[in-house]
mmCIF file of C-alpha atoms in Angstrom:
data_model
loop_
_atom_site.group_PDB
_atom_site.id
_atom_site.type_symbol
_atom_site.label_atom_id
_atom_site.label_comp_id
_atom_site.label_asym_id
_atom_site.label_seq_id
_atom_site.Cartn_x
_atom_site.Cartn_y
_atom_site.Cartn_z
ATOM 1 C CA MET D 1123 22.582 43.394 24.456
ATOM 2 C CA ILE D 1124 21.082 40.664 22.328
ATOM 3 C CA ASP D 1125 19.596 40.834 18.866
ATOM 4 C CA PRO D 1126 15.863 40.150 19.495
ATOM 5 C CA GLU D 1127 15.185 39.277 15.839
ATOM 6 C CA ARG D 1128 17.748 36.471 15.847
ATOM 7 C CA PHE D 1129 16.528 35.287 19.231
ATOM 8 C CA TRP D 1130 12.870 35.216 18.138
ATOM 9 C CA GLU D 1131 13.879 33.425 14.976
ATOM 10 C CA GLY D 1132 15.258 30.602 17.149
ATOM 11 C CA GLU D 1133 18.509 30.417 15.222
ATOM 12 C CA HIS D 1134 20.448 27.579 16.911
ATOM 13 C CA GLU D 1135 23.924 29.061 16.669
ATOM 14 C CA TYR D 1136 22.703 32.321 18.132
ATOM 15 C CA PHE D 1137 20.911 30.474 20.890
ATOM 16 C CA ALA D 1138 24.186 28.692 21.753
ATOM 17 C CA GLU D 1139 25.878 32.109 21.995
ATOM 18 C CA ILE D 1140 23.174 33.216 24.410
ATOM 19 C CA ILE D 1141 23.716 30.111 26.548
ATOM 20 C CA ARG D 1142 27.467 30.808 26.639
ATOM 21 C CA ALA D 1143 26.911 34.437 27.610
ATOM 22 C CA PHE D 1144 24.144 34.046 30.192
ATOM 23 C CA GLY D 1145 24.671 30.412 31.263
ATOM 24 C CA PRO D 1146 27.067 31.069 34.170
ATOM 25 C CA GLY D 1147 24.554 33.372 35.919
ATOM 26 C CA VAL D 1148 21.740 30.894 35.278
ATOM 27 C CA ARG D 1149 23.809 28.066 36.758
ATOM 28 C CA ARG D 1150 24.261 30.029 39.982
ATOM 29 C CA ALA D 1151 20.498 30.218 40.427
ATOM 30 C CA VAL D 1152 20.005 26.601 39.382
ATOM 31 C CA ARG D 1153 22.667 25.372 41.816
ATOM 32 C CA ALA D 1154 20.800 26.918 44.741
ATOM 33 C CA PHE D 1155 17.811 24.670 43.966
ATOM 34 C CA SER D 1156 19.673 21.468 43.068
ATOM 35 C CA GLU D 1157 20.929 18.625 45.169
ATOM 36 C CA SER D 1158 23.696 17.324 42.899
ATOM 37 C CA GLU D 1159 25.747 18.245 39.851
ATOM 38 C CA ASP D 1160 23.473 16.043 37.704
ATOM 39 C CA ASP D 1161 20.450 17.970 39.001
ATOM 40 C CA VAL D 1162 22.194 21.228 38.061
ATOM 41 C CA ASP D 1163 22.660 20.036 34.475
ATOM 42 C CA ASP D 1164 19.102 18.672 34.224
ATOM 43 C CA LEU D 1165 17.469 21.820 35.565
ATOM 44 C CA PHE D 1166 19.763 23.995 33.456
ATOM 45 C CA GLN D 1167 18.689 22.131 30.298
ATOM 46 C CA GLU D 1168 15.031 22.253 31.289
ATOM 47 C CA ILE D 1169 15.292 26.014 31.711
ATOM 48 C CA PHE D 1170 16.982 26.743 28.410
ATOM 49 C CA THR D 1171 14.512 24.496 26.602
ATOM 50 C CA LEU D 1172 11.744 26.523 28.232
ATOM 51 C CA VAL D 1173 13.471 29.788 27.284
ATOM 52 C CA TYR D 1174 13.594 28.576 23.688
ATOM 53 C CA GLU D 1175 9.889 27.724 23.731
ATOM 54 C CA LYS D 1176 8.978 31.058 25.329
ATOM 55 C CA ARG D 1177 11.338 33.161 23.236
ATOM 56 C CA ARG D 1178 8.560 35.023 21.423
ATOM 57 C CA LYS D 1179 7.251 36.271 24.756
ATOM 58 C CA PHE D 1180 10.364 38.409 25.137
ATOM 59 C CA ARG D 1181 9.132 41.797 23.951
ATOM 60 C CA GLY D 1182 12.572 43.303 23.443
ATOM 61 C CA ASP D 1183 11.646 46.515 25.260
ATOM 62 C CA GLY D 1184 13.781 45.842 28.352
ATOM 63 C CA PRO D 1185 17.062 44.158 29.212
ATOM 64 C CA PHE D 1186 17.144 40.535 28.043
ATOM 65 C CA ALA D 1187 18.958 39.446 31.251
ATOM 66 C CA ALA D 1188 16.022 40.635 33.357
ATOM 67 C CA TRP D 1189 13.466 38.726 31.242
ATOM 68 C CA LEU D 1190 15.675 35.615 31.251
ATOM 69 C CA ASN D 1191 16.191 35.732 35.011
ATOM 70 C CA ARG D 1192 12.450 36.053 35.641
ATOM 71 C CA VAL D 1193 11.935 32.856 33.637
ATOM 72 C CA VAL D 1194 14.834 31.162 35.450
ATOM 73 C CA ILE D 1195 13.747 32.102 38.962
ATOM 74 C CA ASN D 1196 10.055 31.313 38.386
ATOM 75 C CA HIS D 1197 11.013 27.890 37.071
ATOM 76 C CA CYS D 1198 13.578 27.204 39.832
ATOM 77 C CA VAL D 1199 11.142 28.213 42.570
ATOM 78 C CA SER D 1200 8.312 26.072 41.213
ATOM 79 C CA HIS D 1201 10.747 23.162 40.711
ATOM 80 C CA TYR D 1202 11.897 23.598 44.322
ATOM 81 C CA ARG D 1203 8.339 23.752 45.703
ATOM 82 C CA LYS D 1204 7.404 20.626 43.803
ATOM 83 C CA LYS D 1205 10.502 18.767 45.066
ATOM 84 C CA ARG D 1206 9.864 19.992 48.616
ATOM 85 C CA ALA D 1207 6.284 18.725 48.474
ATOM 86 C CA GLU D 1208 7.528 15.342 47.208
ATOM 87 C CA LYS D 1209 10.192 15.260 49.909
ATOM 88 C CA LYS D 1210 7.647 16.137 52.578
ATOM 89 C CA GLY D 1211 5.501 13.242 51.432
ATOM 90 C CA LEU D 1212 8.531 10.966 51.521
ATOM 91 C CA GLU D 1213 9.556 12.193 54.970
ATOM 92 C CA GLU D 1214 6.072 11.513 56.285
ATOM 93 C CA LEU D 1215 6.326 8.050 54.813
ATOM 94 C CA MET D 1216 9.773 7.565 56.385
ATOM 95 C CA ALA D 1217 8.556 8.902 59.730
ATOM 96 C CA ARG D 1218 5.845 6.291 59.636
ATOM 97 C CA GLY D 1219 8.541 3.757 58.668
ATOM 98 C CA ALA D 1220 10.783 4.934 61.545
ATOM 99 C CA ALA D 1221 7.905 4.558 63.928
ATOM 100 C CA GLU D 1222 7.632 1.006 62.651
ATOM 101 C CA GLY D 1223 11.414 0.457 63.107
ATOM 102 C CA VAL D 1224 12.693 1.265 59.550
ATOM 103 C CA HIS D 1225 16.010 3.182 59.519
ATOM 104 C CA SER D 1226 15.723 6.766 58.254
ATOM 105 C CA LYS D 1227 18.447 8.837 56.529
ATOM 106 C CA PRO D 1228 20.414 11.119 58.905
ATOM 107 C CA ARG D 1229 19.917 14.882 58.517
ATOM 108 C CA SER D 1230 22.698 17.199 57.265
ATOM 109 C CA PRO D 1231 24.610 19.242 59.853
ATOM 110 C CA GLU D 1232 22.550 22.225 60.966
ATOM 111 C CA GLY D 1233 25.067 24.927 59.902
ATOM 112 C CA GLU D 1234 25.190 23.556 56.374
ATOM 113 C CA MET D 1235 21.385 23.547 56.159
ATOM 114 C CA ASP D 1236 21.270 27.159 57.351
ATOM 115 C CA ARG D 1237 23.636 28.380 54.659
ATOM 116 C CA GLU D 1238 21.789 26.446 51.928
ATOM 117 C CA GLU D 1239 18.479 27.790 53.149
ATOM 118 C CA ALA D 1240 19.815 31.354 53.248
ATOM 119 C CA VAL D 1241 21.119 31.044 49.687
ATOM 120 C CA ARG D 1242 17.739 29.759 48.495
ATOM 121 C CA ARG D 1243 15.953 32.561 50.325
ATOM 122 C CA VAL D 1244 18.022 35.130 48.438
ATOM 123 C CA TRP D 1245 16.995 33.652 45.070
ATOM 124 C CA ILE D 1246 13.367 33.153 46.085
ATOM 125 C CA GLY D 1247 13.283 36.698 47.458
ATOM 126 C CA LEU D 1248 14.509 38.036 44.158
ATOM 127 C CA GLU D 1249 11.249 36.873 42.581
ATOM 128 C CA ALA D 1250 9.358 39.337 44.802
ATOM 129 C CA LEU D 1251 11.277 42.453 43.738
ATOM 130 C CA PRO D 1252 9.457 45.075 41.675
ATOM 131 C CA ASP D 1253 10.617 45.249 38.033
ATOM 132 C CA LYS D 1254 13.080 48.149 38.246
ATOM 133 C CA GLU D 1255 14.760 46.855 41.384
ATOM 134 C CA PHE D 1256 14.868 43.376 39.869
ATOM 135 C CA GLU D 1257 16.436 44.647 36.635
ATOM 136 C CA ALA D 1258 19.060 46.733 38.437
ATOM 137 C CA VAL D 1259 20.012 43.896 40.810
ATOM 138 C CA VAL D 1260 20.171 41.313 38.003
ATOM 139 C CA LEU D 1261 22.298 43.485 35.729
ATOM 140 C CA ARG D 1262 24.686 44.721 38.428
ATOM 141 C CA LEU D 1263 25.063 41.580 40.540
ATOM 142 C CA ILE D 1264 24.222 38.523 38.434
ATOM 143 C CA GLU D 1265 25.502 39.814 35.095
ATOM 144 C CA GLY D 1266 28.290 41.877 36.666
ATOM 145 C CA HIS D 1267 27.732 45.042 34.592
ATOM 146 C CA SER D 1268 29.171 48.338 35.812
ATOM 147 C CA PRO D 1269 26.781 50.978 37.187
ATOM 148 C CA ARG D 1270 27.247 52.950 33.950
ATOM 149 C CA GLU D 1271 26.334 49.929 31.799
ATOM 150 C CA VAL D 1272 23.291 49.226 33.972
ATOM 151 C CA SER D 1273 22.220 52.829 33.607
ATOM 152 C CA GLU D 1274 22.502 52.608 29.790
ATOM 153 C CA ALA D 1275 20.682 49.265 29.604
ATOM 154 C CA MET D 1276 17.816 50.488 31.776
ATOM 155 C CA GLY D 1277 17.665 53.982 30.312
ATOM 156 C CA ILE D 1278 17.887 55.657 33.731
ATOM 157 C CA ASN D 1279 20.620 57.699 35.404
ATOM 158 C CA LYS D 1280 23.255 56.247 37.704
ATOM 159 C CA ALA D 1281 21.663 57.711 40.832
ATOM 160 C CA SER D 1282 18.431 55.860 40.024
ATOM 161 C CA VAL D 1283 20.405 52.672 39.420
ATOM 162 C CA ARG D 1284 22.006 53.055 42.852
ATOM 163 C CA SER D 1285 18.703 53.678 44.591
ATOM 164 C CA ASN D 1286 16.996 50.753 42.830
ATOM 165 C CA ILE D 1287 19.819 48.422 43.900
ATOM 166 C CA SER D 1288 19.758 49.762 47.476
ATOM 167 C CA ARG D 1289 15.990 49.333 47.722
ATOM 168 C CA GLY D 1290 16.242 45.840 46.232
ATOM 169 C CA LEU D 1291 18.955 44.817 48.685
ATOM 170 C CA ARG D 1292 16.966 46.261 51.585
ATOM 171 C CA ARG D 1293 13.915 44.230 50.528
ATOM 172 C CA LEU D 1294 16.018 41.064 50.180
ATOM 173 C CA ARG D 1295 17.584 41.741 53.587
ATOM 174 C CA ARG D 1296 14.154 41.837 55.201
ATOM 175 C CA ILE D 1297 13.317 38.535 53.524
ATOM 176 C CA LEU D 1298 16.629 37.026 54.699
ATOM 177 C CA GLN D 1299 16.121 38.257 58.223
ATOM 178 C CA GLY D 1300 12.642 36.772 58.179
ATOM 179 C CA ASP D 1301 10.731 40.074 58.487
ATOM 180 C CA GLU D 1302 8.942 39.683 55.158
ATOM 181 C CA LYS D 1303 7.630 36.770 53.187
ATOM 182 C CA VAL C 185 27.980 53.730 63.043
ATOM 183 C CA THR C 186 27.216 54.638 59.449
ATOM 184 C CA CYS C 187 26.826 51.828 56.949
ATOM 185 C CA PRO C 188 28.865 52.134 53.728
ATOM 186 C CA GLU C 189 27.303 53.078 50.399
ATOM 187 C CA THR C 190 25.788 50.103 48.593
ATOM 188 C CA GLU C 191 28.209 50.341 45.668
ATOM 189 C CA ARG C 192 31.188 50.134 48.019
ATOM 190 C CA LEU C 193 29.688 47.030 49.607
ATOM 191 C CA ILE C 194 29.063 45.528 46.167
ATOM 192 C CA VAL C 195 32.639 46.064 44.991
ATOM 193 C CA PHE C 196 33.894 44.485 48.211
ATOM 194 C CA GLY C 197 31.327 41.651 48.124
ATOM 195 C CA LEU C 198 32.212 40.733 44.564
ATOM 196 C CA GLY C 199 35.834 40.386 45.686
ATOM 197 C CA LYS C 200 37.015 43.318 43.606
ATOM 198 C CA SER C 201 38.638 45.278 46.426
ATOM 199 C CA ASP C 202 40.259 44.875 49.823
ATOM 200 C CA ASP C 203 38.608 47.192 52.266
ATOM 201 C CA PRO C 204 39.746 46.585 55.863
ATOM 202 C CA GLU C 205 37.638 49.458 57.220
ATOM 203 C CA LEU C 206 34.488 48.057 55.631
ATOM 204 C CA GLU C 207 35.406 44.532 56.685
ATOM 205 C CA ALA C 208 35.651 45.679 60.312
ATOM 206 C CA HIS C 209 32.269 47.399 60.045
ATOM 207 C CA VAL C 210 30.592 44.336 58.542
ATOM 208 C CA GLN C 211 31.695 42.214 61.512
ATOM 209 C CA THR C 212 29.523 44.361 63.755
ATOM 210 C CA CYS C 213 26.550 45.080 61.461
ATOM 211 C CA ASP C 214 23.792 42.524 60.819
ATOM 212 C CA ASP C 215 22.308 44.532 57.952
ATOM 213 C CA CYS C 216 25.611 44.737 56.066
ATOM 214 C CA GLN C 217 26.263 41.045 56.712
ATOM 215 C CA ALA C 218 22.884 40.205 55.144
ATOM 216 C CA ASP C 219 23.575 42.493 52.162
ATOM 217 C CA LEU C 220 26.996 40.968 51.716
ATOM 218 C CA LEU C 221 25.522 37.471 51.684
ATOM 219 C CA THR C 222 23.036 38.538 48.994
ATOM 220 C CA ILE C 223 25.797 40.158 46.928
ATOM 221 C CA SER C 224 28.067 37.124 47.134
ATOM 222 C CA VAL C 225 25.241 34.674 46.349
ATOM 223 C CA LEU C 226 23.952 36.568 43.319
ATOM 224 C CA GLY C 227 27.398 37.660 42.161
ATOM 225 C CA GLY C 228 28.848 34.176 42.525
ATOM 226 C CA ALA C 229 31.847 35.327 44.565
ATOM 227 C CA GLY C 230 34.216 32.461 45.220
ATOM 228 C CA ARG C 231 32.861 30.099 42.561
ATOM 229 C CA LYS C 232 33.238 30.393 38.831
ATOM 230 C CA GLU C 233 30.390 28.746 36.935
ATOM 231 C CA GLU C 234 31.073 27.391 33.482
ATOM 232 C CA VAL C 235 28.853 25.906 30.826
ATOM 233 C CA SER C 236 30.481 23.018 28.987
ATOM 234 C CA GLU C 237 30.313 22.788 25.202
ATOM 235 C CA ALA C 238 28.969 19.236 25.639
ATOM 236 C CA LEU C 239 25.992 20.616 27.565
ATOM 237 C CA ILE C 240 25.371 23.304 24.940
ATOM 238 C CA SER C 241 25.529 20.702 22.207
ATOM 239 C CA SER C 242 23.078 18.444 24.056
ATOM 240 C CA LEU C 243 20.729 21.414 24.456
ATOM 241 C CA GLU C 244 20.982 22.206 20.750
ATOM 242 C CA ASP C 245 19.952 18.611 19.994
ATOM 243 C CA GLN C 246 16.967 18.841 22.351
ATOM 244 C CA ILE C 247 15.893 22.153 20.908
ATOM 245 C CA GLY C 248 16.356 20.858 17.376
ATOM 246 C CA GLY C 249 14.048 17.941 18.193
ATOM 247 C CA ARG C 250 11.433 20.242 19.666
ATOM 248 C CA ALA C 251 11.635 22.671 16.769
ATOM 249 C CA PHE C 252 10.937 19.745 14.426
ATOM 250 C CA ILE C 253 7.925 18.657 16.522
ATOM 251 C CA PHE C 254 6.487 22.213 16.495
ATOM 252 C CA PHE C 255 7.105 22.473 12.756
ATOM 253 C CA TRP C 256 5.423 19.114 12.143
ATOM 254 C CA ARG C 257 2.426 20.112 14.330
ATOM 255 C CA ASP C 258 2.084 23.400 12.396
ATOM 256 C CA CYS C 259 2.162 21.589 9.067
ATOM 257 C CA SER C 260 -0.246 18.857 10.081
ATOM 258 C CA GLY C 261 -2.570 21.285 11.844
ATOM 259 C CA SER C 262 -2.731 19.063 14.924
#
């Protein structure tokens, strides 16, 4: 649990504590959308700067981790779409170059691409979960809280926590298996 | 074949238990394999992420700079 007053206030030391506490989970998401360690650091900094700017939008009526992860995933997905659009433009340019005899960069091995794509799909899919499923999945899986802690943070019983997580995983599975966009 | 309860899959997927029976089931079940992938991706199984103090300090500097800009804008009314 965080202290919303101190967070809204933008107190730097408290903000650093928040980065220490929630940073590892954020880095997992960021890594899925980055191409190098430098990209991870850049995107990570971009996100926490954005979180600082948006801090007053956190209403304090739900788990902070859920609000934070919405900001993180929205930003990562839009960053990824932008990069993909740029890359597509570049690939088209390179394809034209290849057609004219310019050497193009070799593609990564297929298996590696599949795993990376699957990992990204999981994070992108998370964005589509309804609030309760999203909160339960974030708190249990990303933040690693026990089912009891999740139940306390969300103000629902453990059976509801379990069913929210199961429904969330089922939805993500359909996205992973390509049955749902 | 009955799939295990989600919580059992989570505990296994986060690397917090050995469960040979579940492991054998997962080999033959596409749904559980997909769930396990999701659990390990979100839970970060197999990779510990850390945030360096240097990165936190650099972020504090950036935020400090921005806070000053916002403060200056508020004061100047621009």
